[in-house]
CSV table of C-alpha atoms and ligand atoms in Angstrom, one decimal:
chain,number,residue,atom,x,y,z
I,245,MET,CA,-54.5,63.5,62.3
I,246,THR,CA,-51.9,65.3,60.1
I,247,TYR,CA,-49.2,63.3,62.0
I,248,ILE,CA,-51.0,60.0,61.1
I,249,ILE,CA,-51.4,61.0,57.4
I,250,ILE,CA,-47.6,62.0,57.2
I,251,THR,CA,-46.6,58.7,58.8
I,252,ILE,CA,-48.8,56.7,56.4
I,253,LEU,CA,-47.3,58.7,53.4
I,254,ILE,CA,-43.7,58.0,54.7
I,255,LEU,CA,-44.6,54.3,55.0
I,256,ILE,CA,-45.9,54.2,51.4
I,257,ILE,CA,-42.8,55.9,50.1
I,258,ILE,CA,-40.5,53.5,52.1
I,259,LEU,CA,-42.4,50.5,50.7
I,260,LEU,CA,-42.2,51.9,47.2
I,261,LEU,CA,-38.5,52.5,47.6
I,262,ILE,CA,-38.0,48.9,48.9
I,263,ARG,CA,-39.9,47.5,45.9
I,264,LEU,CA,-37.9,49.6,43.5
I,265,SER,CA,-34.6,48.5,45.0
I,266,ILE,CA,-35.6,44.8,44.8
I,267,THR,CA,-36.5,45.1,41.1
I,268,ASP,CA,-33.3,47.0,40.3
I,269,LYS,CA,-31.2,44.3,42.1
I,270,LYS,CA,-33.1,41.5,40.3
I,271,ILE,CA,-32.7,43.3,36.9
I,272,LYS,CA,-28.9,43.5,37.6
I,273,GLU,CA,-28.9,39.8,38.3
I,274,ILE,CA,-30.9,39.0,35.2
I,275,THR,CA,-28.5,41.2,33.1
I,276,ASN,CA,-25.5,39.3,34.5
I,277,TYR,CA,-27.3,36.0,33.7
I,278,THR,CA,-27.9,37.0,30.1
I,279,THR,CA,-24.2,38.1,29.8
I,280,GLU,CA,-23.1,34.7,31.1
I,281,LEU,CA,-25.4,33.0,28.5
I,282,LEU,CA,-23.9,35.1,25.8
I,283,ASN,CA,-20.4,34.0,26.9
I,284,GLY,CA,-21.5,30.4,26.6
I,285,ASN,CA,-21.8,29.7,30.2
I,286,TYR,CA,-25.1,27.7,30.3
I,287,ALA,CA,-24.6,26.0,33.6
I,288,HIS,CA,-25.7,29.0,35.7
I,289,ARG,CA,-29.4,29.4,37.0
I,290,ILE,CA,-31.3,32.1,38.8
I,291,ILE,CA,-33.3,31.2,41.9
I,292,LYS,CA,-36.8,32.4,41.4
I,293,LYS,CA,-38.2,34.2,44.5
I,294,GLU,CA,-40.4,36.8,42.8
I,295,LYS,CA,-43.9,36.4,41.5
I,296,GLY,CA,-45.6,37.8,38.4
I,297,ASN,CA,-43.8,38.9,35.2
I,298,ILE,CA,-40.3,38.8,36.6
I,299,ALA,CA,-40.9,35.2,37.7
I,300,ILE,CA,-42.0,34.3,34.2
I,301,LEU,CA,-39.0,36.0,32.7
I,302,ILE,CA,-36.6,34.1,35.1
I,303,GLU,CA,-38.3,30.8,34.3
I,304,ASN,CA,-38.0,31.4,30.5
I,305,LEU,CA,-34.4,32.3,30.9
I,306,ASN,CA,-33.7,29.2,32.9
I,307,THR,CA,-35.4,27.0,30.3
I,308,LEU,CA,-33.4,28.7,27.5
I,309,ALA,CA,-30.2,28.1,29.4
I,310,GLU,CA,-31.1,24.4,29.9
I,311,LYS,CA,-31.9,24.0,26.1
I,312,LEU,CA,-28.7,25.8,25.1
I,313,GLU,CA,-26.7,23.5,27.5
I,314,ALA,CA,-28.3,20.4,26.0
I,315,ARG,CA,-27.6,21.6,22.4
I,316,ARG,CA,-24.0,22.3,23.3
I,317,LEU,CA,-23.5,18.8,24.7
I,318,ASP,CA,-25.1,17.4,21.5
I,319,TRP,CA,-22.9,19.6,19.3
I,320,GLU,CA,-19.8,18.6,21.3
I,321,GLU,CA,-20.6,14.9,20.8
I,322,LYS,CA,-21.1,15.4,17.1
I,323,GLU,CA,-17.8,17.3,16.9
I,324,ILE,CA,-16.0,14.4,18.6
I,325,LEU,CA,-17.6,11.9,16.2
I,326,LEU,CA,-16.6,14.0,13.3
I,327,ASP,CA,-13.0,14.3,14.6
I,328,ILE,CA,-12.9,10.5,15.0
I,329,LEU,CA,-14.1,10.0,11.5
I,330,PHE,CA,-11.8,12.7,10.1
I,331,GLU,CA,-8.7,11.5,11.9
I,332,GLY,CA,-9.4,7.7,11.7
I,333,ILE,CA,-9.5,7.7,7.9
I,334,ARG,CA,-6.4,6.7,5.9
I,335,GLU,CA,-7.4,8.9,3.0
I,336,GLY,CA,-6.5,12.5,3.0
I,337,LEU,CA,-9.5,14.8,3.6
I,338,VAL,CA,-9.8,18.6,3.1
I,339,ILE,CA,-12.8,20.8,3.6
I,340,THR,CA,-12.8,24.1,1.8
I,341,LYS,CA,-15.3,26.9,1.3
I,342,LYS,CA,-16.9,27.2,-2.2
I,343,ASP,CA,-14.0,29.5,-3.3
I,344,GLY,CA,-11.4,27.0,-2.3
I,345,GLU,CA,-10.3,28.5,1.1
I,346,ILE,CA,-9.2,25.6,3.3
I,347,ILE,CA,-11.2,25.3,6.6
I,348,LYS,CA,-10.2,21.9,7.9
I,349,PHE,CA,-8.0,19.0,7.0
I,350,ASN,CA,-7.0,15.7,8.6
I,351,SER,CA,-3.5,14.4,9.6
I,352,SER,CA,-3.5,11.7,6.9
I,353,ILE,CA,-3.3,14.4,4.2
I,354,LYS,CA,-0.2,15.8,6.0
I,355,SER,CA,1.5,12.4,5.9
I,356,ILE,CA,0.5,11.8,2.3
I,357,PHE,CA,1.9,15.1,1.2
I,358,PRO,CA,4.7,15.9,3.7
I,359,MET,CA,6.2,18.6,1.3
I,360,VAL,CA,2.9,20.5,1.1
I,361,SER,CA,2.1,23.0,3.9
I,362,PHE,CA,-1.5,22.7,4.8
I,363,GLN,CA,-2.9,25.7,6.6
I,364,PRO,CA,-6.4,26.9,7.2
I,365,GLY,CA,-7.0,30.1,5.2
I,366,LYS,CA,-4.8,28.9,2.3
I,367,VAL,CA,-6.5,28.3,-1.0
I,368,ILE,CA,-6.5,24.6,-2.2
I,369,GLN,CA,-5.4,25.6,-5.7
I,370,GLU,CA,-2.1,26.8,-4.2
I,371,LEU,CA,-1.1,23.3,-3.0
I,372,TRP,CA,0.3,22.0,-6.3
I,373,ILE,CA,1.5,23.8,-9.3
I,374,ASN,CA,-0.3,21.3,-11.5
I,375,ARG,CA,-2.5,22.5,-14.3
I,376,ASN,CA,-5.0,19.6,-14.1
I,377,PHE,CA,-5.4,20.0,-10.4
I,378,ILE,CA,-5.8,23.8,-10.6
I,379,GLU,CA,-8.4,23.3,-13.4
I,380,PHE,CA,-10.2,20.7,-11.4
I,381,SER,CA,-10.4,22.6,-8.1
I,382,THR,CA,-11.3,25.9,-9.8
I,383,ARG,CA,-14.2,24.5,-11.8
I,384,LYS,CA,-17.6,25.5,-10.5
I,385,PRO,CA,-18.7,22.7,-8.2
I,386,GLU,CA,-21.8,20.7,-9.0
I,387,PRO,CA,-24.2,20.3,-6.0
I,388,ASN,CA,-24.4,16.9,-4.4
I,389,LYS,CA,-22.3,15.2,-7.1
I,390,ILE,CA,-19.0,13.4,-6.8
I,391,GLU,CA,-16.4,14.7,-9.3
I,392,SER,CA,-13.1,12.9,-9.7
I,393,LEU,CA,-9.6,13.5,-11.1
I,394,GLU,CA,-6.7,11.0,-11.5
I,395,LEU,CA,-3.5,12.9,-10.8
I,396,ASP,CA,0.1,11.7,-11.2
I,397,ILE,CA,2.7,13.5,-9.2
I,398,PRO,CA,6.0,12.6,-10.8
I,399,GLU,CA,8.2,14.2,-8.2
I,400,MET,CA,6.6,11.9,-5.6
I,401,GLY,CA,6.4,8.9,-8.0
I,402,LYS,CA,2.8,8.6,-6.9
I,403,SER,CA,-0.7,8.7,-8.4
I,404,PHE,CA,-3.8,9.9,-6.6
I,405,LEU,CA,-7.6,9.7,-7.2
I,406,ILE,CA,-8.9,13.1,-6.0
I,407,SER,CA,-12.7,13.3,-5.5
I,408,ARG,CA,-14.7,16.2,-4.4
I,409,PHE,CA,-18.2,16.6,-3.1
I,410,TYR,CA,-20.0,20.0,-2.9
I,411,VAL,CA,-22.5,20.4,-0.1
I,412,GLU,CA,-24.7,23.2,-1.4
I,413,LYS,CA,-26.5,23.8,1.9
I,414,ASN,CA,-23.4,24.7,3.7
I,415,GLN,CA,-21.5,26.0,0.7
I,416,LEU,CA,-18.6,23.7,1.5
I,417,ILE,CA,-16.5,21.3,-0.6
I,418,LEU,CA,-15.1,18.0,0.7
I,419,TYR,CA,-12.0,16.8,-1.0
I,420,PHE,CA,-10.8,13.1,-0.8
I,421,PHE,CA,-7.3,12.1,-1.7
I,422,ILE,CA,-6.8,8.4,-2.3
I,423,ASP,CA,-3.3,6.9,-3.1
I,424,ILE,CA,-3.8,4.6,-6.1
I,425,THR,CA,-0.1,4.2,-6.9
I,426,ASP,CA,-0.1,0.4,-6.0
I,427,SER,CA,-3.2,-0.5,-7.9
I,428,LYS,CA,-2.0,1.5,-10.9
I,429,ASN,CA,1.4,-0.3,-10.8
I,430,LEU,CA,-0.4,-3.6,-10.5
I,431,LYS,CA,-2.5,-2.8,-13.6
I,432,ARG,CA,0.7,-1.8,-15.5
I,433,MET,CA,2.5,-4.9,-14.3
I,434,LYS,CA,-0.4,-7.1,-15.4
I,435,SER,CA,-0.5,-5.6,-18.9
I,436,GLU,CA,3.3,-5.8,-19.2
I,437,PHE,CA,3.2,-9.4,-18.0
I,438,ILE,CA,0.6,-10.3,-20.7
I,439,THR,CA,2.6,-8.5,-23.4
I,440,ASN,CA,5.8,-10.3,-22.3
I,441,LEU,CA,4.0,-13.6,-22.1
I,442,SER,CA,2.5,-13.3,-25.6
I,443,HIS,CA,5.9,-12.4,-26.9
I,444,GLU,CA,7.6,-15.2,-25.1
I,445,ILE,CA,5.1,-17.7,-26.5
I,446,ARG,CA,4.8,-16.3,-30.0
I,447,THR,CA,8.6,-16.5,-30.6
I,448,PRO,CA,8.9,-20.3,-30.2
I,449,LEU,CA,5.6,-20.9,-32.0
I,450,THR,CA,6.7,-18.9,-35.0
I,451,ALA,CA,10.0,-20.9,-35.1
I,452,ILE,CA,8.1,-24.2,-34.8
I,453,LYS,CA,5.7,-23.2,-37.6
I,454,GLY,CA,8.6,-22.0,-39.9
I,455,TYR,CA,10.7,-25.1,-39.4
I,456,LEU,CA,7.8,-27.5,-39.8
I,457,GLU,CA,7.0,-25.8,-43.2
I,458,ALA,CA,10.7,-26.2,-44.1
I,459,ILE,CA,10.6,-29.9,-43.1
I,460,GLU,CA,7.6,-30.4,-45.4
I,461,GLU,CA,9.6,-29.4,-48.4
I,462,PRO,CA,10.0,-32.6,-50.5
I,463,ASP,CA,13.6,-32.0,-51.6
I,464,LEU,CA,15.0,-31.3,-48.1
I,465,ASN,CA,18.1,-33.3,-47.4
I,466,LYS,CA,18.2,-35.7,-44.5
I,467,GLU,CA,20.8,-33.7,-42.5
I,468,ASP,CA,18.8,-30.5,-42.7
I,469,ARG,CA,15.6,-32.3,-41.8
I,470,LYS,CA,17.4,-33.7,-38.7
I,471,LYS,CA,18.6,-30.2,-37.8
I,472,PHE,CA,15.2,-28.6,-38.2
I,473,LEU,CA,13.5,-31.3,-36.2
I,474,ARG,CA,16.0,-30.7,-33.4
I,475,ILE,CA,15.2,-26.9,-33.5
I,476,VAL,CA,11.4,-27.7,-33.4
I,477,ARG,CA,12.0,-30.0,-30.4
I,478,GLU,CA,14.0,-27.3,-28.6
I,479,ASN,CA,11.3,-24.8,-29.1
I,480,ILE,CA,8.6,-27.2,-27.9
I,481,ASP,CA,10.8,-27.7,-24.8
I,482,ARG,CA,11.0,-24.0,-24.4
I,483,LEU,CA,7.2,-23.7,-24.5
I,484,THR,CA,6.9,-26.5,-22.0
I,485,ASN,CA,9.4,-24.8,-19.7
I,486,ILE,CA,7.5,-21.5,-19.9
I,487,VAL,CA,4.2,-23.2,-19.2
I,488,SER,CA,5.5,-25.2,-16.2
I,489,ASP,CA,7.3,-22.1,-14.7
I,490,LEU,CA,4.1,-20.1,-15.1
I,491,LEU,CA,2.1,-22.9,-13.5
I,492,LEU,CA,4.6,-23.0,-10.6
I,493,LEU,CA,4.5,-19.2,-10.2
I,494,SER,CA,0.7,-19.1,-10.1
I,495,ASP,CA,0.6,-22.1,-7.8
I,496,ILE,CA,3.0,-20.3,-5.4
I,497,GLU,CA,1.0,-17.1,-5.6
I,498,ARG,CA,-2.2,-19.0,-4.7
I,499,GLN,CA,-0.5,-20.8,-1.9
I,500,GLU,CA,0.3,-17.6,-0.1
I,501,ARG,CA,-0.1,-17.8,3.6
I,502,LYS,CA,-0.7,-21.5,3.6
I,503,LEU,CA,2.8,-22.9,3.2
I,504,LYS,CA,3.0,-26.7,3.6
I,505,THR,CA,5.5,-26.4,6.4
I,506,GLU,CA,7.4,-29.5,7.4
I,507,LYS,CA,10.7,-30.5,9.0
I,508,ILE,CA,13.4,-30.4,6.4
I,509,ASP,CA,17.0,-31.5,6.5
I,510,LEU,CA,18.4,-28.8,4.1
I,511,ASN,CA,21.7,-30.8,3.6
I,512,GLU,CA,19.7,-33.7,2.3
I,513,LEU,CA,17.6,-31.5,0.1
I,514,ALA,CA,20.7,-29.8,-1.4
I,515,SER,CA,22.3,-33.2,-2.0
I,516,GLU,CA,19.3,-34.4,-3.9
I,517,VAL,CA,19.4,-31.4,-6.2
I,518,ILE,CA,23.2,-31.8,-6.7
I,519,LEU,CA,22.6,-35.4,-7.8
I,520,LEU,CA,20.0,-34.2,-10.3
I,521,PHE,CA,22.5,-31.8,-12.0
I,522,ARG,CA,25.6,-33.9,-11.7
I,523,ARG,CA,25.4,-35.3,-15.2
I,524,THR,CA,24.7,-31.9,-16.8
I,525,ALA,CA,27.7,-30.3,-14.9
I,526,GLU,CA,30.0,-33.2,-15.9
I,527,ASN,CA,29.0,-32.9,-19.6
I,528,LYS,CA,29.9,-29.2,-19.4
I,529,GLY,CA,33.2,-30.0,-17.6
I,530,ILE,CA,32.1,-28.0,-14.5
I,531,GLN,CA,32.7,-29.1,-11.0
I,532,LEU,CA,29.6,-29.2,-8.9
I,533,GLU,CA,30.4,-29.1,-5.2
I,534,PHE,CA,28.5,-29.3,-1.9
I,535,ALA,CA,30.0,-30.0,1.5
I,536,PRO,CA,27.2,-30.5,4.1
I,537,SER,CA,27.8,-28.7,7.4
I,538,LYS,CA,26.3,-29.2,10.8
I,539,ILE,CA,23.0,-27.3,10.8
I,540,PRO,CA,19.7,-27.7,12.6
I,541,ASP,CA,16.5,-28.8,10.9
I,542,TYR,CA,14.6,-26.2,9.0
I,543,TYR,CA,10.8,-25.8,8.9
I,544,GLY,CA,9.6,-24.8,5.5
I,545,ASP,CA,7.9,-26.0,2.3
I,546,ARG,CA,9.9,-28.8,0.9
I,547,PHE,CA,8.6,-28.6,-2.6
I,548,LEU,CA,9.2,-24.9,-2.9
I,549,LEU,CA,12.7,-25.1,-1.4
I,550,GLN,CA,13.6,-27.8,-3.8
I,551,GLN,CA,12.5,-25.5,-6.6
I,552,LEU,CA,14.7,-22.7,-5.1
I,553,PHE,CA,17.8,-25.0,-5.1
I,554,ILE,CA,16.9,-26.3,-8.7
I,555,ASN,CA,16.6,-22.7,-10.1
I,556,LEU,CA,19.8,-21.4,-8.5
I,557,VAL,CA,22.0,-24.5,-9.3
I,558,SER,CA,20.6,-24.7,-12.8
I,559,ASN,CA,21.4,-21.0,-13.4
I,560,GLY,CA,24.9,-21.5,-12.0
I,561,ILE,CA,25.6,-24.3,-14.4
I,562,ARG,CA,23.9,-22.6,-17.4
I,563,PHE,CA,25.8,-19.4,-17.0
I,564,THR,CA,29.2,-21.0,-16.3
I,565,GLU,CA,31.5,-22.2,-19.1
I,566,LYS,CA,34.4,-23.4,-16.9
I,567,GLY,CA,35.3,-23.7,-13.3
I,568,ARG,CA,32.9,-24.5,-10.4
I,569,VAL,CA,29.4,-24.2,-9.0
I,570,GLU,CA,29.4,-24.5,-5.2
I,571,VAL,CA,26.6,-24.8,-2.8
I,572,SER,CA,26.9,-24.2,0.9
I,573,ILE,CA,24.5,-24.0,3.8
I,574,ASN,CA,25.4,-22.5,7.2
I,575,PHE,CA,23.5,-21.6,10.3
I,576,ALA,CA,24.3,-18.5,12.5
I,577,ASN,CA,22.3,-16.1,14.6
I,578,GLU,CA,19.1,-18.1,14.2
I,579,ARG,CA,19.4,-17.8,10.4
I,580,PHE,CA,20.2,-20.3,7.6
I,581,TYR,CA,22.6,-19.0,4.9
I,582,ILE,CA,22.3,-20.8,1.6
I,583,THR,CA,24.8,-19.8,-1.0
I,584,VAL,CA,25.1,-20.9,-4.6
I,585,SER,CA,28.2,-19.4,-6.2
I,586,ASP,CA,29.8,-19.9,-9.6
I,587,THR,CA,32.8,-18.9,-11.7
I,588,GLY,CA,30.6,-18.0,-14.7
I,589,ILE,CA,29.9,-15.0,-16.9
I,590,GLY,CA,28.8,-12.8,-14.0
I,591,ILE,CA,26.1,-10.0,-14.0
I,592,SER,CA,26.9,-6.3,-14.3
I,593,SER,CA,25.8,-4.2,-11.3
I,594,ASP,CA,23.1,-2.3,-13.2
I,595,GLU,CA,21.5,-5.6,-14.3
I,596,ILE,CA,21.4,-7.1,-10.8
I,597,PRO,CA,18.2,-5.4,-9.6
I,598,LYS,CA,16.4,-6.4,-12.9
I,599,ILE,CA,17.2,-10.1,-12.9
I,600,PHE,CA,14.4,-10.9,-10.4
I,601,GLU,CA,11.7,-9.4,-12.8
I,602,ARG,CA,9.5,-11.8,-14.6
I,603,PHE,CA,10.9,-12.7,-18.1
I,604,TYR,CA,14.0,-10.6,-17.6
I,605,THR,CA,17.1,-12.1,-19.2
I,606,VAL,CA,20.4,-10.2,-19.5
I,607,ASP,CA,21.2,-11.9,-22.8
I,608,LYS,CA,18.0,-13.0,-24.5
I,609,SER,CA,19.4,-15.3,-27.1
I,610,ARG,CA,21.9,-16.9,-24.7
I,611,SER,CA,19.2,-17.6,-22.1
I,612,LYS,CA,16.8,-19.0,-24.6
I,613,THR,CA,19.3,-21.4,-26.3
I,614,GLN,CA,20.0,-22.7,-22.8
I,615,GLY,CA,16.3,-23.4,-22.0
I,616,GLY,CA,15.8,-20.2,-19.9
I,617,THR,CA,12.5,-18.6,-19.4
I,618,GLY,CA,13.4,-15.5,-17.4
I,619,LEU,CA,11.0,-16.7,-14.7
I,620,GLY,CA,13.4,-18.7,-12.6
I,621,LEU,CA,14.7,-16.0,-10.3
I,622,SER,CA,11.3,-14.4,-9.9
I,623,ILE,CA,10.1,-17.8,-8.6
I,624,VAL,CA,13.1,-17.9,-6.3
I,625,LYS,CA,12.4,-14.5,-4.9
I,626,TYR,CA,8.8,-15.3,-4.3
I,627,ILE,CA,9.7,-18.5,-2.5
I,628,VAL,CA,12.2,-16.6,-0.3
I,629,GLN,CA,9.6,-14.0,0.6
I,630,LEU,CA,7.1,-16.7,1.5
I,631,HIS,CA,9.6,-18.0,4.0
I,632,GLN,CA,10.2,-14.5,5.4
I,633,GLY,CA,13.7,-14.5,4.0
I,634,GLU,CA,15.8,-12.3,1.8
I,635,ILE,CA,18.1,-12.9,-1.2
I,636,LYS,CA,21.3,-11.1,-2.0
I,637,VAL,CA,23.5,-11.2,-5.2
I,638,GLU,CA,27.2,-10.4,-5.5
I,639,SER,CA,28.6,-10.6,-8.9
I,640,LYS,CA,31.4,-9.5,-11.1
I,641,LEU,CA,31.4,-9.7,-14.9
I,642,ARG,CA,33.5,-12.6,-16.3
I,643,GLU,CA,34.4,-13.7,-12.7
I,644,GLY,CA,31.2,-15.2,-11.4
I,645,SER,CA,28.2,-14.7,-9.2
I,646,LYS,CA,27.1,-15.6,-5.6
I,647,PHE,CA,23.5,-15.8,-4.7
I,648,THR,CA,22.8,-15.9,-0.9
I,649,VAL,CA,19.5,-16.8,0.5
I,650,ILE,CA,19.0,-15.9,4.2
I,651,LEU,CA,16.1,-17.8,5.9
I,652,PRO,CA,15.1,-17.1,9.5
I,653,ALA,CA,14.8,-20.2,11.6
I,654,ILE,CA,11.1,-20.8,11.9
I,655,GLN,CA,9.9,-22.7,14.9
I,656,SER,CA,8.3,-26.1,14.4
I,657,PRO,CA,4.6,-25.6,13.7
I,658,SER,CA,3.8,-28.0,16.6
I,659,SER,CA,6.0,-26.1,19.2
T,1182,LIG,P1,16.5,-17.6,-17.0
T,1182,LIG,O1,15.4,-18.6,-17.2
T,1182,LIG,O2,16.7,-16.8,-18.1
T,1182,LIG,O3,17.7,-18.2,-16.3
T,1182,LIG,P2,16.2,-16.3,-14.4
T,1182,LIG,O4,15.0,-15.6,-13.9
T,1182,LIG,O5,16.6,-17.6,-13.7
T,1182,LIG,O6,15.8,-16.6,-15.9
T,1182,LIG,O7,17.4,-15.4,-14.6
T,1182,LIG,C1,17.3,-14.1,-15.2
T,1182,LIG,C2,18.5,-13.7,-15.8
T,1182,LIG,O8,19.5,-13.4,-14.8
T,1182,LIG,C3,19.2,-14.8,-16.7
T,1182,LIG,O9,18.7,-14.7,-18.0
T,1182,LIG,C4,20.7,-14.3,-16.6
T,1182,LIG,O10,20.8,-13.3,-17.6
T,1182,LIG,C5,20.8,-13.8,-15.2
T,1182,LIG,N1,21.4,-14.8,-14.3
T,1182,LIG,C6,20.7,-15.6,-13.4
T,1182,LIG,N2,21.6,-16.4,-12.8
T,1182,LIG,C7,22.8,-16.1,-13.2
T,1182,LIG,C8,24.2,-16.6,-13.0
T,1182,LIG,N3,24.4,-17.5,-12.0
T,1182,LIG,N4,25.2,-16.0,-13.6
T,1182,LIG,C9,25.0,-15.1,-14.6
T,1182,LIG,N5,23.8,-14.6,-14.9
T,1182,LIG,C10,22.7,-15.1,-14.2
């Protein structure tokens, strides 16, 4: 009997020991599992063999792992989208903490400001030693409101619109940097153009008014009246020239991208323009020369190219007192080289870059008395650009000037 009781007791102890060891093994497995979860490894699962509370615990842990895995994938997707947005944008973007510490920035900001070193951890106020920017970025941010600053950076020759947006929930500030140099220049050029235009128009109008008043004087002699009438006519011509040049300029600007391209024999076109100016050149005692050479047909806008020849040849004649004005056209390396050279007054090297600006004339009074508007070369430059070409000037004061227009051979529109 005692033997049986002892055997039963031993069996109970063995069963208890076995159960204890299973629980201990499982607890170890569960501990490892939670460590994996803590380390971000959500793919692992425990196979449930037990019953009761341990089974519920395992099931809960497996569900938690599944949810964490789904959330991570969702988060990764969001991060990829954010990166695409961040990197795909042309504007510079910087995210900082509320105190200005940089957390994230895109590559555009680095190409916009190559001289500034962007680093996470740096404070945004350190980027430029610029009082306005430091003041702007140090100011207490207003939640969910866009604040902006226009900043000129003279050492870069650029202007920026800097906007910032404070997301109160995350205590983060998003900075946008937009390059507004071109639009600012355009605005400036527009207002300069209007100022110049008003000036250019007012001058002949004042002259016309003044001389007409003088003509009205009853005791004006016949000779003076004739002289004043000539001046009035000259000023009216000047106004007409300005208006037609402006109309041509705006017409060219509007025509952009839809050139009326046709087959052109440039030799023929040049000869027509030479014919137009032969009398004027003869009257001035200037030789006007053009020797056609063997060149292929060009495909371009006939009317605009005619204007180009007219402006260059007329300048050559107007700014030459004696000697020659020569036109030549050559073809080499798939390019047409049109040159108009003269033995005139020449242009100094510091004036050369300016002569293509609208209304720019080296010698105002000289240009005006000769019917100039200061618009001719800006029209020429525009026409050249429309034909994907370039224009070069070589000139020496009192020796003469040579304008070379290089036009790439454009294929026939039908080919
Ligand atoms: P303008 O109507 O005054 O000729 P342009 O735009 O054609 O205006 O030329 C601008 C200025 O460039 C002229 O006023 C003149 O000072 C200078 N220029 C142009 N062509 C010549 C040239 N062949 N020789 C000397 N100066 C020139």
